[in-house]
Amino acid sequence: MEENCDVLVIGGGPSGSVAACKLLKAGFSVIILEKLEFPRFVIGESLLPRCNEILEKNGLIDVIEEQGFMLKPGAIFIDEKKQEELIDFRNNLGQKWGTSYQVKREEFDNVLLGTAKKRGADVRHKYEVIAYDNDNNKVTATDENGEEKVFKARFVLDASGYGRVLPKLLDLDIPSDLRLRNAIFTRVEGETRRKGDNEGFIDIVIHDDNKAWLWGIPFSDGVTSIGVVCEETYFEKTGLSLEEFFDKVINEHEYLKEKYKDAKKLRPVGVINGYSSAIKTMHGKGFALSGNATEFLDPVFSSGVTLALESSDRVGDLIIKELNGEKVDWQKDYEDYMMIGINVFREFVYAWYEGKLRKIFYAPNKAEKIKQSVASILSGYVWDEDNYFVRSSKQKIDALISMV
Ligand code: FAD
């Protein structure tokens, strides 16, 4: 026997939970099918101020503020000579939110999904979506006993992140234009922490003439997430194991060696690769994709959860319109809108790997307005047309390079 609902959400990550909260508030019934039991580990722990704005808009900021997550006021870039460049999100172009949080995602995602449940979402853990009948808008999932269950929905939202459920089932995936990179990561405790005004910033450490970079994300319980990002070939040609490679990079960099000299690893070094993804379309008859199930660029500017929340907020509004019988221009109002922000980040990611941004960040003679514009972009305000970098981002970055 099939079950019915207004909206069937695939995946209980931040994207699925935020969209669900919006739909529930508008009075629609929502079932969330989540493959795993929560809390579950997922990478992507450093948020941007734009996330707070979306959480606030959807009545979710209070539950997040109550958790005691580490406040994140910005990013500090550290080069091979230990020179630091601090990007303070509070020095933005006048946006309200100038800070965000460093979060263990198993905790953050659990709070969001739990809140969606409290607000009325029917959340089914250990339900893995395996098939989608687009003609009849029916989703098939296996439950924890391996039994197949069928759900019929007026609308299906795929928020399955790296699961990429509908892109795989409907053949919507296309290769990303970004190179194949590895993220080799662990969690540690006991390292030397930044204190006072510089507490809570994410470290972005440049290694070996930009051939690799590392994140350092401090959590409020004293644990820090660290990861090395490099092209797959850079890791492979060393012939080292993940643990050996990770230790080598830490010991080769003066700043890292000093900072992590007393640190103890709390989990084996893991790897994620081939994470950049792209998509033919973000929508179709009776369905849409949100969050990482659409396009994922690169971890360097911590844009993933921000784009995931932005897309859920947007897609939620459009689903409400459609279910209320209004006409929706999905291409213009959803995909084209999302691509504006994604493409700004894309140009920043390219400019980072080409070494251009490094020149801008470390230039001593930057005008205040440029500093604010950079801080604003890196805060996730990538739709702000008053920002110098938002339109024709590549040309603007190149023009600035020739000036600094
Ligand atoms: P997810 O968080 O992946 O949630 C999707 C959910 O769907 C999961 O719970 C999964 O179990 C479920 N699911 C999957 N398949 C199925 C199925 N068949 N049936 C039912 N459920 C299913 N982002 C940041 O903002 N900051 C960072 O610092 C950051 N660092 C990153 C570092 C690396 C190395 C990488 C690769 C990414 C990073 N990201 C970061 C990106 C971030 O991880 C994602 O953008 C974010 O998790 C997307 O959220 P989501 O809700 O779309 O998907």
XYZ file of C-alpha atoms and ligand atoms in Angstrom:
457
model
C 0.000 0.000 0.000
C 1.349 3.413 -0.866
C 1.507 6.396 1.477
C 0.598 9.931 0.407
C 1.931 13.370 1.252
C 2.177 16.819 -0.264
C 5.974 16.901 -0.409
C 8.363 13.986 -0.198
C 11.882 15.110 0.754
C 14.781 12.769 0.019
C 17.540 13.311 2.626
C 17.547 14.808 6.111
C 20.634 17.043 5.798
C 20.413 20.831 6.272
C 18.917 21.337 2.843
C 16.069 18.863 3.389
C 15.333 20.055 6.933
C 15.172 23.770 6.108
C 12.924 23.201 3.089
C 10.712 20.946 5.214
C 10.330 23.621 7.926
C 9.236 26.166 5.339
C 6.700 23.778 3.755
C 5.288 22.724 7.123
C 4.782 26.361 8.113
C 2.763 26.839 4.931
C 0.525 23.944 6.007
C 1.750 21.156 3.724
C 2.361 17.587 4.833
C 5.998 16.511 4.532
C 7.661 13.101 4.692
C 11.473 13.052 4.923
C 13.170 9.801 3.934
C 16.697 9.596 5.367
C 19.007 6.707 4.591
C 20.931 6.845 7.862
C 20.300 6.877 11.586
C 21.178 10.281 13.101
C 23.463 11.645 14.427
C 25.752 10.775 11.506
C 29.141 12.151 10.482
C 29.347 14.396 7.439
C 32.078 16.743 6.281
C 31.428 20.490 5.863
C 31.683 22.080 9.285
C 32.357 25.777 8.743
C 29.341 27.975 8.056
C 29.011 31.451 6.525
C 26.949 34.406 7.815
C 24.487 34.032 4.953
C 23.470 30.698 6.560
C 22.387 32.572 9.687
C 20.239 34.873 7.581
C 18.428 31.906 5.991
C 18.073 30.132 9.325
C 16.627 33.289 10.852
C 14.203 33.698 7.956
C 12.919 30.172 8.575
C 12.599 30.476 12.354
C 15.620 28.250 12.975
C 18.300 30.618 14.259
C 17.235 30.354 17.913
C 17.598 26.577 18.055
C 21.063 26.867 16.524
C 22.158 29.731 18.794
C 21.166 27.626 21.826
C 23.662 24.883 20.941
C 26.800 26.733 22.063
C 28.608 26.261 18.740
C 31.900 28.153 18.255
C 31.243 31.626 16.877
C 32.998 32.127 13.516
C 33.900 35.749 12.752
C 35.871 35.050 9.578
C 38.836 33.348 7.941
C 42.596 33.685 8.424
C 44.793 32.796 5.461
C 48.314 31.682 6.421
C 51.038 31.204 3.833
C 54.230 29.143 3.754
C 56.131 31.956 5.522
C 53.506 32.152 8.272
C 52.241 35.511 6.983
C 48.617 35.967 7.962
C 45.770 37.761 6.226
C 42.607 38.086 8.247
C 39.222 38.389 6.556
C 36.726 39.640 9.099
C 33.130 38.912 8.075
C 31.959 41.742 10.354
C 33.694 44.189 8.031
C 31.159 43.495 5.273
C 29.072 45.770 3.066
C 26.494 46.473 5.763
C 24.818 43.071 5.949
C 23.266 42.240 9.308
C 24.988 38.912 9.917
C 28.769 39.252 10.229
C 29.423 35.967 12.025
C 28.387 32.355 11.753
C 29.356 29.074 13.443
C 31.867 26.247 13.340
C 29.701 23.156 13.796
C 30.125 19.436 14.139
C 27.681 18.502 11.433
C 26.439 15.422 13.288
C 25.135 17.870 15.921
C 24.010 20.715 13.620
C 22.150 18.428 11.202
C 20.556 16.517 14.070
C 19.158 19.721 15.598
C 17.719 20.878 12.267
C 16.147 17.514 11.460
C 14.844 17.189 15.028
C 13.244 20.622 14.714
C 11.612 19.699 11.413
C 10.216 16.618 13.176
C 8.907 18.683 16.101
C 7.218 20.995 13.627
C 5.369 18.104 12.047
C 7.622 16.398 9.494
C 7.188 12.630 9.290
C 10.864 11.645 9.428
C 11.771 8.060 8.498
C 15.339 7.041 9.238
C 16.953 4.067 7.505
C 14.734 4.589 4.482
C 16.873 4.506 1.353
C 15.300 5.843 -1.820
C 15.968 3.451 -4.699
C 13.499 4.385 -7.452
C 11.425 7.278 -8.769
C 8.464 7.100 -11.113
C 8.362 10.613 -12.540
C 5.103 10.083 -14.489
C 3.153 9.349 -11.304
C 5.450 11.123 -8.801
C 6.017 7.955 -6.813
C 9.148 7.261 -4.806
C 10.224 3.784 -3.722
C 12.444 3.288 -0.691
C 13.683 0.277 1.241
C 13.042 0.433 4.981
C 15.321 -0.836 7.762
C 14.146 -4.401 7.123
C 14.885 -4.142 3.423
C 11.177 -4.013 2.544
C 10.110 -1.773 -0.330
C 7.727 1.071 0.480
C 6.046 3.360 -2.041
C 5.223 7.019 -1.446
C 3.085 9.200 -3.691
C 3.685 12.922 -3.430
C 2.381 16.053 -5.106
C 5.997 17.214 -5.254
C 9.363 15.500 -4.699
C 12.399 17.407 -3.429
C 15.744 15.678 -3.757
C 18.006 16.940 -0.954
C 20.126 13.783 -0.872
C 23.493 15.578 -1.008
C 26.339 13.314 -2.078
C 23.725 10.537 -2.562
C 22.601 12.433 -5.718
C 19.499 10.238 -5.891
C 17.466 11.868 -8.687
C 20.529 12.962 -10.695
C 21.502 9.276 -10.836
C 18.000 7.891 -11.412
C 17.084 10.490 -14.052
C 20.538 10.735 -15.634
C 20.975 14.406 -14.767
C 24.650 14.321 -13.754
C 27.309 16.009 -15.859
C 31.020 16.207 -15.049
C 32.154 19.209 -13.017
C 34.479 21.700 -14.706
C 36.696 21.616 -11.600
C 39.698 19.298 -11.347
C 39.653 16.032 -9.405
C 40.835 16.782 -5.886
C 41.233 14.861 -2.628
C 40.301 16.049 0.832
C 42.303 14.122 3.433
C 41.000 14.868 6.904
C 40.750 14.034 10.590
C 39.816 15.587 13.939
C 42.345 16.428 16.647
C 42.532 17.945 20.090
C 45.327 19.524 22.103
C 46.733 21.947 19.533
C 47.597 25.588 20.270
C 44.430 27.589 19.847
C 43.893 31.201 18.805
C 42.486 33.186 21.702
C 40.855 36.562 22.260
C 39.855 38.555 19.195
C 41.067 35.845 16.814
C 39.185 32.964 18.425
C 36.842 30.977 16.202
C 38.294 31.967 12.807
C 38.796 29.184 10.275
C 42.460 28.709 9.309
C 43.121 28.343 5.584
C 46.770 27.341 5.300
C 48.558 27.583 1.955
C 51.111 24.828 1.394
C 53.822 24.179 -1.190
C 53.215 27.148 -3.461
C 49.432 26.600 -3.487
C 49.674 22.937 -4.545
C 47.761 22.082 -1.387
C 45.806 23.957 1.256
C 44.470 22.959 4.652
C 41.451 23.900 6.699
C 41.532 24.174 10.493
C 38.056 24.452 12.023
C 37.961 24.931 15.810
C 34.877 23.601 17.639
C 33.711 24.865 21.003
C 34.550 21.582 22.803
C 38.297 21.901 22.069
C 38.209 19.538 19.068
C 39.486 20.811 15.698
C 38.710 19.517 12.229
C 41.698 19.554 9.836
C 41.848 18.584 6.191
C 44.384 18.784 3.380
C 43.010 19.499 -0.096
C 45.147 18.794 -3.155
C 44.908 17.350 -6.636
C 44.649 13.577 -6.592
C 47.974 13.219 -8.429
C 49.769 15.354 -5.804
C 48.827 12.793 -3.149
C 49.288 9.702 -5.329
C 52.788 10.532 -6.496
C 54.034 10.472 -2.873
C 53.141 6.767 -2.613
C 52.270 7.386 1.053
C 49.317 6.148 3.081
C 46.698 8.717 4.115
C 48.124 8.908 7.666
C 51.696 9.302 6.392
C 50.722 11.933 3.849
C 48.739 13.916 6.408
C 51.631 13.854 8.937
C 54.126 14.802 6.225
C 52.147 17.896 5.230
C 51.753 18.996 8.862
C 55.482 18.553 9.520
C 56.564 20.326 6.335
C 54.737 23.550 7.150
C 56.281 25.698 9.869
C 52.969 27.109 11.074
C 51.229 23.720 11.185
C 54.152 21.934 12.773
C 54.196 24.400 15.640
C 50.434 24.640 16.068
C 49.763 20.895 16.053
C 52.889 19.664 17.843
C 50.906 18.449 20.903
C 47.740 17.507 19.012
C 46.292 13.991 19.189
C 44.230 12.530 16.369
C 40.722 11.519 17.423
C 39.831 9.495 14.320
C 41.724 7.761 11.532
C 42.669 10.020 8.626
C 39.962 9.679 5.987
C 39.598 10.786 2.396
C 36.873 12.106 0.128
C 37.557 12.503 -3.546
C 35.759 13.438 -6.706
C 33.305 15.543 -4.721
C 32.816 18.355 -7.259
C 29.624 17.751 -9.212
C 27.382 19.440 -11.763
C 23.931 18.949 -13.147
C 21.923 19.193 -16.411
C 18.948 20.761 -14.665
C 17.788 21.505 -11.108
C 14.088 20.898 -11.778
C 11.517 18.952 -13.811
C 7.829 18.123 -13.763
C 6.869 17.560 -10.131
C 10.378 17.552 -8.735
C 13.369 19.754 -7.917
C 16.848 19.279 -6.515
C 18.408 21.307 -3.714
C 21.710 21.530 -1.834
C 24.551 19.277 -2.836
C 22.247 17.199 -5.023
C 22.596 20.113 -7.490
C 26.112 21.437 -8.082
C 28.954 21.225 -5.577
C 32.037 23.279 -6.307
C 34.856 23.039 -3.817
C 35.390 23.293 -0.064
C 37.854 26.224 -0.066
C 35.411 29.009 0.799
C 33.021 26.868 2.892
C 30.178 27.682 0.533
C 28.445 24.257 0.553
C 25.945 24.580 3.402
C 25.263 28.220 2.484
C 24.305 27.280 -1.069
C 22.346 24.305 0.276
C 20.298 26.538 2.596
C 19.831 29.238 -0.024
C 18.508 26.643 -2.463
C 16.121 25.118 0.094
C 14.770 28.501 1.034
C 14.208 29.388 -2.593
C 12.865 25.999 -3.660
C 10.543 25.928 -0.632
C 8.902 29.193 -1.700
C 8.453 27.933 -5.252
C 6.994 24.566 -4.207
C 4.470 26.437 -2.045
C 3.480 28.577 -5.039
C 3.113 25.563 -7.298
C 1.077 23.562 -4.779
C -1.160 26.599 -4.318
C -1.901 26.509 -8.029
C 0.230 29.488 -9.062
C 2.422 29.361 -12.140
C 6.134 28.967 -11.439
C 8.946 29.758 -13.844
C 11.385 27.200 -12.411
C 14.199 28.052 -14.783
C 14.175 31.787 -14.121
C 13.128 31.862 -10.487
C 15.118 28.876 -9.286
C 17.955 27.651 -11.456
C 18.990 30.985 -12.998
C 18.828 32.617 -9.568
C 20.931 29.885 -7.935
C 23.481 30.009 -10.755
C 24.187 33.690 -10.062
C 25.555 32.857 -6.603
C 27.149 29.561 -7.638
C 28.983 31.288 -10.493
C 30.380 34.012 -8.224
C 31.820 31.304 -5.958
C 32.999 29.374 -9.041
C 35.110 32.347 -10.198
C 36.526 32.760 -6.703
C 37.391 29.055 -6.577
C 39.125 29.255 -9.987
C 40.989 32.403 -8.959
C 42.074 30.679 -5.741
C 43.588 27.673 -7.533
C 45.182 29.959 -10.154
C 46.910 31.851 -7.324
C 45.145 35.134 -8.155
C 43.191 35.521 -4.943
C 46.272 34.961 -2.898
C 47.720 38.089 -4.542
C 44.588 40.067 -3.726
C 44.355 38.817 -0.136
C 47.999 39.602 0.607
C 48.179 42.940 -1.240
C 49.104 45.632 1.310
C 47.424 48.529 -0.483
C 43.812 47.363 -0.760
C 41.078 49.975 -0.567
C 38.652 49.554 2.361
C 35.758 49.004 -0.036
C 37.601 46.099 -1.675
C 38.271 44.516 1.720
C 34.578 44.832 2.562
C 33.544 43.436 -0.814
C 35.821 40.403 -0.387
C 34.578 39.845 3.185
C 31.024 40.074 1.947
C 31.518 37.504 -0.829
C 33.305 35.118 1.523
C 30.367 35.556 3.945
C 28.083 34.127 1.264
C 26.431 37.373 0.133
C 26.937 36.404 -3.485
C 23.643 37.787 -4.742
C 24.308 41.330 -3.554
C 24.431 43.360 -6.756
C 26.000 46.309 -4.936
C 29.094 44.179 -4.457
C 31.878 44.960 -6.962
C 32.560 41.231 -7.470
C 29.029 39.986 -8.098
C 28.628 40.855 -11.778
C 31.380 39.730 -14.197
C 33.342 38.281 -11.278
C 36.228 36.968 -13.359
C 36.857 40.286 -15.123
C 36.644 42.155 -11.817
C 39.140 39.813 -10.141
C 41.521 40.154 -13.110
C 41.151 43.938 -13.138
C 41.948 44.101 -9.452
C 45.019 41.887 -9.852
C 46.500 44.373 -12.314
C 46.010 47.152 -9.752
C 47.376 45.562 -6.566
P 23.931 16.353 3.006
O 24.393 17.096 4.195
O 24.914 15.440 2.339
O 22.626 15.526 3.403
C 22.044 14.629 2.496
C 21.347 13.507 3.256
O 20.720 12.653 2.313
C 22.302 12.639 4.055
O 21.931 12.616 5.413
C 22.205 11.267 3.399
O 22.306 10.198 4.325
C 20.830 11.323 2.756
N 20.717 10.410 1.600
C 21.637 10.177 0.637
N 21.181 9.247 -0.231
C 19.941 8.899 0.192
C 18.944 7.979 -0.271
N 19.169 7.197 -1.348
N 17.769 7.881 0.395
C 17.535 8.641 1.505
N 18.449 9.512 2.000
C 19.636 9.641 1.350
N 30.337 23.131 3.311
C 30.349 24.167 4.161
O 29.373 24.915 4.227
N 31.440 24.418 4.950
C 32.560 23.660 4.895
O 33.503 23.907 5.633
C 32.583 22.584 3.969
N 33.673 21.784 3.864
C 33.653 20.751 2.977
C 34.801 19.956 2.836
C 34.823 18.947 1.894
C 36.064 18.132 1.719
C 33.681 18.684 1.103
C 33.694 17.589 0.081
C 32.536 19.444 1.255
C 32.506 20.480 2.181
N 31.372 21.264 2.353
C 31.416 22.336 3.193
C 30.125 20.992 1.622
C 29.056 20.339 2.514
O 29.502 19.105 2.970
C 27.761 20.165 1.719
O 27.556 21.273 0.896
C 26.527 19.977 2.596
O 26.651 18.851 3.411
C 25.281 19.887 1.733
O 24.140 19.668 2.523
P 22.898 18.858 1.928
O 21.798 18.998 2.916
O 22.666 19.243 0.524
O 23.421 17.343 1.860
